[in-house]
Coordinates of C-alpha atoms in Angstrom, one line a residue:
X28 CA 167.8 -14.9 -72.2
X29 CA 168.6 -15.3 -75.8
X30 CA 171.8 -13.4 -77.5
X31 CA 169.4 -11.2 -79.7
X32 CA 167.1 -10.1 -77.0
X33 CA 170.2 -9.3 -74.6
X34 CA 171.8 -7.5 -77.3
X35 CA 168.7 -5.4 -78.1
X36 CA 168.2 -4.8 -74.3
X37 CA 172.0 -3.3 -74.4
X38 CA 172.7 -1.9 -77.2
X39 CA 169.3 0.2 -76.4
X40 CA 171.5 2.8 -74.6
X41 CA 172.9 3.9 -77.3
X42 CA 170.0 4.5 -80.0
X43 CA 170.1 8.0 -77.3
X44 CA 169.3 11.5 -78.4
X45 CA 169.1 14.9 -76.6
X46 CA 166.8 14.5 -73.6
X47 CA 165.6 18.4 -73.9
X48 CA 163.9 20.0 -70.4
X49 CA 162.5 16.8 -69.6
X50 CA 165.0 14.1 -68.1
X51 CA 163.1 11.0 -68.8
X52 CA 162.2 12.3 -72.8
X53 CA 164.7 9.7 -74.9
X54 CA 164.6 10.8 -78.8
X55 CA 166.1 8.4 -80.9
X56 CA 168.7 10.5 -83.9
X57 CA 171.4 8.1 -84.6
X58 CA 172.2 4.4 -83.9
X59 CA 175.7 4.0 -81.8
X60 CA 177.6 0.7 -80.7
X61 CA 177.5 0.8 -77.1
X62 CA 181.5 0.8 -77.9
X63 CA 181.7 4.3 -79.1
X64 CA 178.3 5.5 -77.8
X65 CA 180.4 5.8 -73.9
X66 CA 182.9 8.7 -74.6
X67 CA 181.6 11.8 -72.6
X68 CA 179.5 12.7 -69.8
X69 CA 176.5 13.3 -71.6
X70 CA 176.6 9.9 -73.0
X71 CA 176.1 8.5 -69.8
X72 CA 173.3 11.1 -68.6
X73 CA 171.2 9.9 -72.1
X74 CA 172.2 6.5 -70.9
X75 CA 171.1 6.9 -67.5
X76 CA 167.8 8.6 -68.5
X77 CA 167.3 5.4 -70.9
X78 CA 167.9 3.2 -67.4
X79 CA 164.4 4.9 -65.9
X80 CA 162.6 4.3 -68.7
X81 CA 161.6 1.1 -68.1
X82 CA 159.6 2.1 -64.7
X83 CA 156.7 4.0 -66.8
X84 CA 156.4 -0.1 -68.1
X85 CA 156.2 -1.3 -64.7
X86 CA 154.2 0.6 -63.0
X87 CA 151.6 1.6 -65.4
X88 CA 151.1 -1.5 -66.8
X89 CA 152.5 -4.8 -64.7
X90 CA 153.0 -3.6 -60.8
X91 CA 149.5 -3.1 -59.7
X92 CA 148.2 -6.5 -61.9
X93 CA 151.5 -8.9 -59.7
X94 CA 151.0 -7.0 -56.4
X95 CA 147.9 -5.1 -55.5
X96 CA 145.1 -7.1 -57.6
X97 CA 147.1 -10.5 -56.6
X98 CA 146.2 -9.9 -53.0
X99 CA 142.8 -8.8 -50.8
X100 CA 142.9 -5.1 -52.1
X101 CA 141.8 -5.3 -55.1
X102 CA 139.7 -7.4 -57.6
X103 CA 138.8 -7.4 -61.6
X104 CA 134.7 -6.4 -62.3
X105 CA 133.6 -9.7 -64.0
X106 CA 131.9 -8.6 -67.8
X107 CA 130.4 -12.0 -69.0
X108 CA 129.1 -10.3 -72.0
X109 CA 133.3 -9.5 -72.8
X110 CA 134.3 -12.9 -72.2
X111 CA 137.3 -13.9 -69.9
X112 CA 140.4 -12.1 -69.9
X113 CA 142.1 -14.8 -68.3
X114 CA 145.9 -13.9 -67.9
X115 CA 144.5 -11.0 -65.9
X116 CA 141.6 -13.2 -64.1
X117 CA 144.9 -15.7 -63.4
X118 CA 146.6 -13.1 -61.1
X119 CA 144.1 -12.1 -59.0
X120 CA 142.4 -15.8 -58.6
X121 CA 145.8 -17.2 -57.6
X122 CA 145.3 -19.6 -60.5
X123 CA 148.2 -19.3 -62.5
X124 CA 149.1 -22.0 -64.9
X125 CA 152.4 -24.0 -63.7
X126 CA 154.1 -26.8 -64.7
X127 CA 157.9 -27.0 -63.4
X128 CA 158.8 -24.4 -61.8
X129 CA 157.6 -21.9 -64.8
X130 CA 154.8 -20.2 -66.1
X131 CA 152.7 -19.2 -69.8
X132 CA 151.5 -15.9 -67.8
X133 CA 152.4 -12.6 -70.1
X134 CA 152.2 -10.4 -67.0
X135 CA 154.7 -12.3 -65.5
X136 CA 157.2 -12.6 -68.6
X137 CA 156.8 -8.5 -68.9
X138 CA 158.0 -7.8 -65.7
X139 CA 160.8 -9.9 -65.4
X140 CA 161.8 -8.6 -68.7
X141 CA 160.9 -4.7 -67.7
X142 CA 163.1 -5.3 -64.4
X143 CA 166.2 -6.8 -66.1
X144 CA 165.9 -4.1 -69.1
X145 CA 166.8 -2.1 -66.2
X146 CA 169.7 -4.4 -65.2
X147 CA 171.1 -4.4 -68.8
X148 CA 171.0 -0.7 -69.1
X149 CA 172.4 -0.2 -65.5
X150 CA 175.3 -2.6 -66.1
X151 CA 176.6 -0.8 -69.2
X152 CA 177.2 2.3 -67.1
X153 CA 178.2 0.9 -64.2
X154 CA 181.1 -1.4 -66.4
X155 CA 182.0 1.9 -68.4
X156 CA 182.1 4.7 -66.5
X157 CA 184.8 4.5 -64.9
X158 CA 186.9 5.1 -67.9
X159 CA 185.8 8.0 -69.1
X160 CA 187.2 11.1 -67.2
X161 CA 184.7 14.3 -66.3
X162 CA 183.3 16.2 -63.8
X163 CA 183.3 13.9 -60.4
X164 CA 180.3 15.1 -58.7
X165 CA 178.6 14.5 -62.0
X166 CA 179.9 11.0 -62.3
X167 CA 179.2 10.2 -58.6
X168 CA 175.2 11.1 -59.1
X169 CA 174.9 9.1 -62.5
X170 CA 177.2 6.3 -60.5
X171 CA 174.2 6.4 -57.7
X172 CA 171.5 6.8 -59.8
X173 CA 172.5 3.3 -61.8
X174 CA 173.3 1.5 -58.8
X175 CA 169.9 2.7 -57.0
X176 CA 168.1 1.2 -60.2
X177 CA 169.4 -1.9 -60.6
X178 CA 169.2 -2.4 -57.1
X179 CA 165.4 -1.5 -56.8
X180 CA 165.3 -3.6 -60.3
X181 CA 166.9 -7.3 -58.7
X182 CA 164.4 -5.9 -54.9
X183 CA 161.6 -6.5 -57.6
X184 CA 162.7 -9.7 -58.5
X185 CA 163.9 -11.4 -55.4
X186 CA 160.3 -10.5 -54.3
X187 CA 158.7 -11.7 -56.8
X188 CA 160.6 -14.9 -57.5
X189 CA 163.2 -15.4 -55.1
X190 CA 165.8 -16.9 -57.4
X191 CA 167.1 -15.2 -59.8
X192 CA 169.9 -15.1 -62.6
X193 CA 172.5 -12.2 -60.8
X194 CA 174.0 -10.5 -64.0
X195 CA 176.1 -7.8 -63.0
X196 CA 177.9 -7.4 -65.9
X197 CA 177.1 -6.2 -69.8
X198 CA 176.3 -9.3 -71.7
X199 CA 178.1 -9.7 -75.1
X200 CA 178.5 -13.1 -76.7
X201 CA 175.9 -15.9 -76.0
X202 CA 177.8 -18.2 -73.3
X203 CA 177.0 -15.2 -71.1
X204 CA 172.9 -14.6 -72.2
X205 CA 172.0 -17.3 -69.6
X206 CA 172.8 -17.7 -65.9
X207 CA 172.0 -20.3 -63.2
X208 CA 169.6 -19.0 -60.7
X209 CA 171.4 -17.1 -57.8
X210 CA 169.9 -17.9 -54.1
X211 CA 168.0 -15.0 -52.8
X212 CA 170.7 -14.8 -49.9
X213 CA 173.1 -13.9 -53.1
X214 CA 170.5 -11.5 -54.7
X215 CA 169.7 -9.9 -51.3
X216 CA 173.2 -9.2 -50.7
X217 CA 174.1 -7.5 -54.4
X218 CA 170.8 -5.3 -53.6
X219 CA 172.5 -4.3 -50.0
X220 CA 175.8 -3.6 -51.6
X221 CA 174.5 -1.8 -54.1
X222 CA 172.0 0.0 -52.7
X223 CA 174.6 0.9 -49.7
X224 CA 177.0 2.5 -52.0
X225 CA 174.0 4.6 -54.0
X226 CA 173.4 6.3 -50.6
X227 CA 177.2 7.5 -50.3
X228 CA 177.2 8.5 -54.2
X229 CA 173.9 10.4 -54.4
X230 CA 172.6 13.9 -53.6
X231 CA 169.6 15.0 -51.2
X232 CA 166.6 15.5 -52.4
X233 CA 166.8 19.6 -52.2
X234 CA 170.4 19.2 -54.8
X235 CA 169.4 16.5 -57.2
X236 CA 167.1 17.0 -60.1
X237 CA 163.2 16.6 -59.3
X238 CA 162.6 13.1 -60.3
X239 CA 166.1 11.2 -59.9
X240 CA 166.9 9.2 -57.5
X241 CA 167.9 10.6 -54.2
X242 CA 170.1 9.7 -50.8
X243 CA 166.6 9.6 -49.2
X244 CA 165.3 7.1 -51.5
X245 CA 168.3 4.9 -51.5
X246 CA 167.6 5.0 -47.7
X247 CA 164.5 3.7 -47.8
X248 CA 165.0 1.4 -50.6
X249 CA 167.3 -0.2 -48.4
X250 CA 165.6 0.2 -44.9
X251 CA 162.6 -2.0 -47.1
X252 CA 165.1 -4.4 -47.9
X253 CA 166.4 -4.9 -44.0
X254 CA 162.5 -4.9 -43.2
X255 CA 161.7 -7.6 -45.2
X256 CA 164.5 -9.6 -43.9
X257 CA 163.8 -8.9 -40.4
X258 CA 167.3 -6.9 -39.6
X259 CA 165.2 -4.3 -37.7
X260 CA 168.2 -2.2 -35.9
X261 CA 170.1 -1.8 -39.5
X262 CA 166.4 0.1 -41.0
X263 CA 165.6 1.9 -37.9
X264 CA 169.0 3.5 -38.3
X265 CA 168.5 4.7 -41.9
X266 CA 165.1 5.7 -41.3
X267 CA 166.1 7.9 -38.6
X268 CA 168.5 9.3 -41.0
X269 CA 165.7 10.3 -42.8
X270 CA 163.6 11.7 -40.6
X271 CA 166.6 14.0 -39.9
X272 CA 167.4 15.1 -42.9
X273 CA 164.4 17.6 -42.7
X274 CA 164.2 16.7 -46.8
X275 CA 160.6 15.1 -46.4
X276 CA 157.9 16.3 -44.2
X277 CA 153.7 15.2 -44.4
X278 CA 151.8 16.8 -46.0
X279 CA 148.7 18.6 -43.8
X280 CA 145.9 17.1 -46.5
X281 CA 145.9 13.5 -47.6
X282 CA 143.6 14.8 -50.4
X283 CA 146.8 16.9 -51.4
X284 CA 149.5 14.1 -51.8
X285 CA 149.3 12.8 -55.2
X286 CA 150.1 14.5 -58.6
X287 CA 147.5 16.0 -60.9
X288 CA 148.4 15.1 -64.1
X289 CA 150.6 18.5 -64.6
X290 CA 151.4 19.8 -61.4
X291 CA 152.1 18.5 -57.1
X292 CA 155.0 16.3 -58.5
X293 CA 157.8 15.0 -56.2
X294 CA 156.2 17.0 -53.7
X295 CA 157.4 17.5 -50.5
X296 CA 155.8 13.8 -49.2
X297 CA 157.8 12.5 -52.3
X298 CA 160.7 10.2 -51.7
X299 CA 160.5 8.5 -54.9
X300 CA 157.6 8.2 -57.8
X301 CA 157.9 7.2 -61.0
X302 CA 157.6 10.3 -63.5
X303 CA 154.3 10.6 -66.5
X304 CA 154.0 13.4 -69.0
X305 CA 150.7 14.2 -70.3
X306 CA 150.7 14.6 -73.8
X307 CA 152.0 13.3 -77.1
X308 CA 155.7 12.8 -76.2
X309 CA 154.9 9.0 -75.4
X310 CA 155.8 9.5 -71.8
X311 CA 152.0 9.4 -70.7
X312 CA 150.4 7.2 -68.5
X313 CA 146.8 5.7 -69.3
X314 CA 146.4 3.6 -65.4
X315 CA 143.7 5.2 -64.4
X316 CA 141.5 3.8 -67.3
X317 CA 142.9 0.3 -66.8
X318 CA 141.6 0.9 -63.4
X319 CA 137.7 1.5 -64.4
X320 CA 135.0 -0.7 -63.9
X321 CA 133.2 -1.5 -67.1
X322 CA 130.8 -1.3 -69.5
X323 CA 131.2 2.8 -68.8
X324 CA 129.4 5.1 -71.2
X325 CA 131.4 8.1 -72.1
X326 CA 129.0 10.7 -69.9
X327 CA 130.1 8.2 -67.2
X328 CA 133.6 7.8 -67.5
X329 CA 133.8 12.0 -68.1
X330 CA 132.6 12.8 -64.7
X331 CA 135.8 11.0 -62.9
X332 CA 138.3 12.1 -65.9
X333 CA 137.0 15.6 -66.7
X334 CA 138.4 15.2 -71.0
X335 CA 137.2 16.6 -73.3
X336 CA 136.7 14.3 -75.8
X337 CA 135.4 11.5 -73.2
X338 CA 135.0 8.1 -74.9
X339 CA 132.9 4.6 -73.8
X340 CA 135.4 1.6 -72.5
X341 CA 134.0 -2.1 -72.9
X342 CA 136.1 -5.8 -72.1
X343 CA 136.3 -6.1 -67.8
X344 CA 137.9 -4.0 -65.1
X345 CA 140.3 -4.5 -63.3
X346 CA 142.0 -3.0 -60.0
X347 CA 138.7 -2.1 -58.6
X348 CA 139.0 -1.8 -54.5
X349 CA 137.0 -5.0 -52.7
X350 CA 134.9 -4.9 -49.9
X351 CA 137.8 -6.0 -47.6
X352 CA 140.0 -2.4 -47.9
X353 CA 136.9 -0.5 -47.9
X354 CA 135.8 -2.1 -44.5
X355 CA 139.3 -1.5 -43.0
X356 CA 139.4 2.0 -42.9
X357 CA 137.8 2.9 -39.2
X358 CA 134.9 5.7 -39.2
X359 CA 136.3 9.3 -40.2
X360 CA 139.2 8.3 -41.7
X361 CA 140.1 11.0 -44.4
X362 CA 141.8 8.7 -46.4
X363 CA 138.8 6.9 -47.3
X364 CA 136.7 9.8 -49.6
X365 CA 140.0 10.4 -50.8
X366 CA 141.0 7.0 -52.1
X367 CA 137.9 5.4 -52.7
X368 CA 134.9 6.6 -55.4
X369 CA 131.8 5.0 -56.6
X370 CA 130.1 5.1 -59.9
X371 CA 127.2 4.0 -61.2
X372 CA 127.2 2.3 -64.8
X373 CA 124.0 2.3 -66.4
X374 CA 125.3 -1.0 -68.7
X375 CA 126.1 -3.1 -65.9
X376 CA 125.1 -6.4 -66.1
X377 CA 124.7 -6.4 -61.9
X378 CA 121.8 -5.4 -60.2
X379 CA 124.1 -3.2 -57.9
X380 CA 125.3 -1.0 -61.1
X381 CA 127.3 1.0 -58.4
X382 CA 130.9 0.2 -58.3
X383 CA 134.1 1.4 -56.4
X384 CA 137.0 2.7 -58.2
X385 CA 140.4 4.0 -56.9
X386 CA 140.0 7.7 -56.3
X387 CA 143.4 9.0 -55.4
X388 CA 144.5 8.7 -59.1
X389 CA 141.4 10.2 -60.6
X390 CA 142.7 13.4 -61.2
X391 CA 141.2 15.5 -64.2
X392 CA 142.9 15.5 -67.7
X393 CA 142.7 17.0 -71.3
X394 CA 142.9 13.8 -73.4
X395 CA 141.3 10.4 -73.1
X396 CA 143.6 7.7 -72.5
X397 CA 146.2 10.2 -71.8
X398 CA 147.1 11.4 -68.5
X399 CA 150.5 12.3 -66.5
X400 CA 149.9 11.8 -62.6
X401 CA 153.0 10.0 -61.5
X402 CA 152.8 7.1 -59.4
X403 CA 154.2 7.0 -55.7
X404 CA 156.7 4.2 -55.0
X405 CA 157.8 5.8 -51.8
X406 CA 156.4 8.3 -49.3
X407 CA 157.6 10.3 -46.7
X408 CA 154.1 8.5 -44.6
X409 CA 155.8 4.8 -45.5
X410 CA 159.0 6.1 -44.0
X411 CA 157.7 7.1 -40.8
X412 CA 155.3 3.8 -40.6
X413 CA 158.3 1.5 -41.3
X414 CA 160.3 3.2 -38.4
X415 CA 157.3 2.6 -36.4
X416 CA 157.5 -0.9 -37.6
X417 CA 161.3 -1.3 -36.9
X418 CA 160.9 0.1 -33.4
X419 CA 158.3 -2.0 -32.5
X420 CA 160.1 -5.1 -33.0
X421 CA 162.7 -3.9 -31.1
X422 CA 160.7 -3.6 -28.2
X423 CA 160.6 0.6 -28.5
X424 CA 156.9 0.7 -28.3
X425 CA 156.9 4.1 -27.0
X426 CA 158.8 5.8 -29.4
X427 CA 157.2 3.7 -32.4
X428 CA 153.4 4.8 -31.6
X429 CA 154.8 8.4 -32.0
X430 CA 155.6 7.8 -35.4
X431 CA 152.1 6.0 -36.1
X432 CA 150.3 8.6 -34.6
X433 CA 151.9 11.0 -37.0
X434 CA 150.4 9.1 -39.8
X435 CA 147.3 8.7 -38.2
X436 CA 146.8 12.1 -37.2
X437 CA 147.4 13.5 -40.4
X438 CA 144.2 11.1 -41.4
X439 CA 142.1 12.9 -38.7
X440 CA 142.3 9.8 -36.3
X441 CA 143.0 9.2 -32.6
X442 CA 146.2 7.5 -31.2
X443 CA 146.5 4.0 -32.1
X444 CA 145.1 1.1 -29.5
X445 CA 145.9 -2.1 -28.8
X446 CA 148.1 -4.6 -30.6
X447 CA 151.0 -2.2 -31.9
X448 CA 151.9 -4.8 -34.3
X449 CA 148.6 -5.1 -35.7
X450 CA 147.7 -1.5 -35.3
X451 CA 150.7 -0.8 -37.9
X452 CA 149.7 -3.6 -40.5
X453 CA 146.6 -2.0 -40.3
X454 CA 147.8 1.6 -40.9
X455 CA 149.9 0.4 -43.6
X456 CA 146.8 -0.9 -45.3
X457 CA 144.6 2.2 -45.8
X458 CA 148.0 4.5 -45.6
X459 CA 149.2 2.7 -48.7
X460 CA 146.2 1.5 -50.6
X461 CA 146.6 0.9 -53.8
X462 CA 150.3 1.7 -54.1
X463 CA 151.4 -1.8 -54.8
X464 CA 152.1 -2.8 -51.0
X465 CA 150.0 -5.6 -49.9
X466 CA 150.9 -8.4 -51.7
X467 CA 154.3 -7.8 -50.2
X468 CA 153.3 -7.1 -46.9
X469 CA 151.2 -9.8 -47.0
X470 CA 154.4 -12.0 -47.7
X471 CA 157.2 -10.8 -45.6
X472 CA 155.0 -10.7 -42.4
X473 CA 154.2 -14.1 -42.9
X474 CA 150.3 -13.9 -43.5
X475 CA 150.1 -13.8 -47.2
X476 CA 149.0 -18.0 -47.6
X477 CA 146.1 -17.8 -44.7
X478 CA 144.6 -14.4 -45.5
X479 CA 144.7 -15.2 -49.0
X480 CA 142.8 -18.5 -48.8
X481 CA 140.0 -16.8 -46.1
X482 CA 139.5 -13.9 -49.3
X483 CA 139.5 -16.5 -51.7
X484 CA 136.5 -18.5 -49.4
X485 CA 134.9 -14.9 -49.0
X486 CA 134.3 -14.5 -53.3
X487 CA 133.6 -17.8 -53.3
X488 CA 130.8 -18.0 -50.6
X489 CA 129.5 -14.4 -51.9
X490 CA 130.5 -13.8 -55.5
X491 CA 128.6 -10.6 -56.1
X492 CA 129.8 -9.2 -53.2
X493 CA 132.9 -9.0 -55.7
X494 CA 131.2 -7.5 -58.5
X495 CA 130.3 -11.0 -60.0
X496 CA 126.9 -10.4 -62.1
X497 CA 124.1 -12.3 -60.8
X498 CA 124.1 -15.9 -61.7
X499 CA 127.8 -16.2 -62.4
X500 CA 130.7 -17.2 -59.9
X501 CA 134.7 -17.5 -60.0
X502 CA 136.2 -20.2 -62.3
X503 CA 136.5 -23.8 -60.5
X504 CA 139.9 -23.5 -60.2
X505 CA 139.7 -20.1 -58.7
X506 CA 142.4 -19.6 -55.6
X507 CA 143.8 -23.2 -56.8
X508 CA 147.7 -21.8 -56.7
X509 CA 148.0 -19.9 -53.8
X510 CA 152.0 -19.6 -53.2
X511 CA 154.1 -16.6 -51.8
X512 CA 156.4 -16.8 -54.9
X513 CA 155.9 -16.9 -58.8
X514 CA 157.1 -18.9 -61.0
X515 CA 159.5 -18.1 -63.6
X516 CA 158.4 -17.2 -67.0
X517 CA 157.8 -20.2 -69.7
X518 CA 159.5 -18.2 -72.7
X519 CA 162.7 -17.2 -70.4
X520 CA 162.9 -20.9 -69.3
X521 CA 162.7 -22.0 -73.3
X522 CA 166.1 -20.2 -73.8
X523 CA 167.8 -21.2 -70.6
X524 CA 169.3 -24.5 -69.6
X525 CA 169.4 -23.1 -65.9
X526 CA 165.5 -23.3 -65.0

């Protein structure tokens, strides 16, 4: 990276004011030297606060473009009138521009840089606190709460790009701005080590401020890690530490899981979510409009977003649910209604004007563009289903469908049949649509490069199917690139001599 971009990234921790009620509100007063910014505890709960920050980035803007839309869930609603937006298109056709290992895409630049704003922020604390003498318990949950971030920060990374540069300490003179690339054996091991010791420094869920990182979620961030490496004895273990915690339960209605924009947050189903504020602090979220099909009149839009000053969106949508997850959920499946809506836009340029739109974020809101649902990153149903998981490859069948059928019950459904193996990909699918899931299921299980290239054949046999207008069809190169990791970013390669 270059020396004035790492320098911004750290000395960002200290241009840190009071963080009021509100944990993740940073109000800039002064600017410190990260030198004498580090001098007392509440230094480092500012800077911690500072470290989240960057999630409400991610996930409202990059997550669901590199994970969910780049896989069979979700697709972009084609506007030929708008034009192309094609470093959107890029991601979800598998057509991203390469040359050498690196790519032009901004999606893909913002995210790398979002993940290792994280890193920079994480590895001040981490390299300072230590010298600074207060309260232990205190020091021990802002400890864990840094560790947990930049481990779920490089988890981001390693599974998006495999190899990456491994900093793990604050960069301050040039000679340190760029690293070689560290093998994902290295990276995977830093995120174990790291996430390992966040579980023995943090607090359960019922003693630790609502929205900070938890024991729990440490757990599961690292039984995710140990599932996509195949180490299926080391996640049952800490998911059954989870499970007996009693900290998490389901709950009864799926319709009843995810935040409204002011209330039901880090709920009881809650094992980590990234936190939104309504309002004009500038900790809102606006997904759920990126989300909308388009052209939508403003008497449209108002009937999913309930504002009151409801206002027309033009250019193309993007995220909207494909045929494919909307067939996979079986007859009287709950989660369906719930996750899945339909509108009908009278501007359409399709003969079907009726599109689908994801539901379970939809939640009504006073201002337009301007909404505070936070978005789930871990739920107590993804605990139970990856126990399920790491049971079944054991060879526990038994025990493993009884953690299924929790999930499925919950979703009004029978016991689960057949294939175990396939009945829990399955139930992942619809249990977790539109969470950011399936690209990475797709890859760890090994299934990401043939379904991928079937889906691709599907919108290119069928093109309205996908929401294509009549007399238009994907981009000749569409599904051209189809590879289970990205490349790096062009403008990070620029500055380093390492890739």
């Amino acid at each position: 990276m270059k020396k004035s971009y790492i320098i911004t990234l750290l000395l960002s921790c200290g241009l840190l004011g009071s963080c009021g009620d509100d944990f993740l509100s940073i109000v800039p007063e002064t600017q410190l030297s990260s030198a004498t910014f580090f001098t007392k505890e509440a230094d480092f709960q500012q800077a911690v606060n500072a470290a989240y920050v960057p999630l409400r980035t991610i996930f409202n803007d990059r997550s669901w473009l590199l994970s969910e839309m780049h896989s069979d869930n979700t697709y972009y609603a084609r506007n030929p009138a708008f034009g192309a937006t094609e470093q959107q298109e890029d991601l979800a056709d598998f057509a991203l521009p390469e040359a050498n290992g690196v790519t032009s895409n901004t999606h893909v630049l913002n995210q790398y840089r979002q993940d290792y704003l994280i890193i920079a922020r994480t590895n001040q604390i981490l390299s300072t606190i230590d010298k600074i003498e207060f309260s232990a318990d205190s020091k021990n949950n802002i400890r864990g709460q840094a560790l947990f971030l930049r481990a779920f920060a490089y988890f981001e990374l390693a599974r998006y790009f495999g190899k990456v540069p491994l900093h793990l300490e604050p960069v301050t003179n040039r000679s340190e701005a760029a690293l070689p690339l560290s093998s994902e054996e290295d990276v995977y091991a830093q995120i174990i080590k790291d996430a390992s010791e966040a579980i023995t420094l943090l607090p359960v869920k019922s003693k630790q401020q609502a929205g900070r990182a938890t024991s729990g979620a440490a757990r599961t961030l690292l039984a995710n890690v140990y599932i996509v490496q195949k180490k299926w004895a080391e996640a049952e273990k800490l998911l059954k530490e989870i499970v007996a915690s009693n900290e998490y339960s389901l709950i009864p209605d799926y319709a009843n899981v995810f935040s409204t924009s002011t209330g039901n947050k880090n709920n009881q189903e809650s094992v980590f979510e990234v936190q939104f504020l309504e309002g004009s602090a500038g900790l809102n979220g606006n997904f759920l409009y990126q989300f909308m099909p388009r052209n939508i009149l403003a008497n449209e839009l108002v009937t999913i977003t309930g504002t009151t000053n409801p206002q027309p969106l033009s250019g193309e949508g993007n995220n909207i649910p494909t045929p494919d997850i909307i067939a996979a959920y079986e007859p009287n499946d709950a989660r369906k209604d719930v996750s899945v809506g339909y509108i009908t836009l009278s501007s359409s340029a399709r003969q079907n004007k009726v599109y689908p739109y994801i539901k379970k974020y939809a939640k009504p809101h006073a201002l337009h563009d301007n909404h505070g649902m936070n978005w789930p990153v871990y739920r107590y149903s993804e605990v139970l289903l990856f126990l399920a998981e790491a049971l079944n490859e054991q060879g526990k069948a038994g025990e493993a469908a009884t953690f299924l059928n929790q999930v499925r019950k919950r979703a009004g459904l029978g016991d689960a049949s057949g294939d175990l193996r396939e009945a829990i990909y399955k139930e992942r699918r619809v249990e977790l649509a539109f969470e950011n899931k399936r690209w990475f299921d797709l890859v760890r299980t090994g299934r990401a490069i043939a379904t991928i290239t079937a889906y691709g054949n599907r919108i290119k046999a069928n093109p309205q199917a996908y929401y294509y207008p009549e007399g238009t069809a994907p981009r000749s190169h569409a599904f051209s690139n189809i590879k289970v990791f990205y490349p790096l970013p062009a403008d990070e390669a620029a500055l380093s001599p390492h890739f």
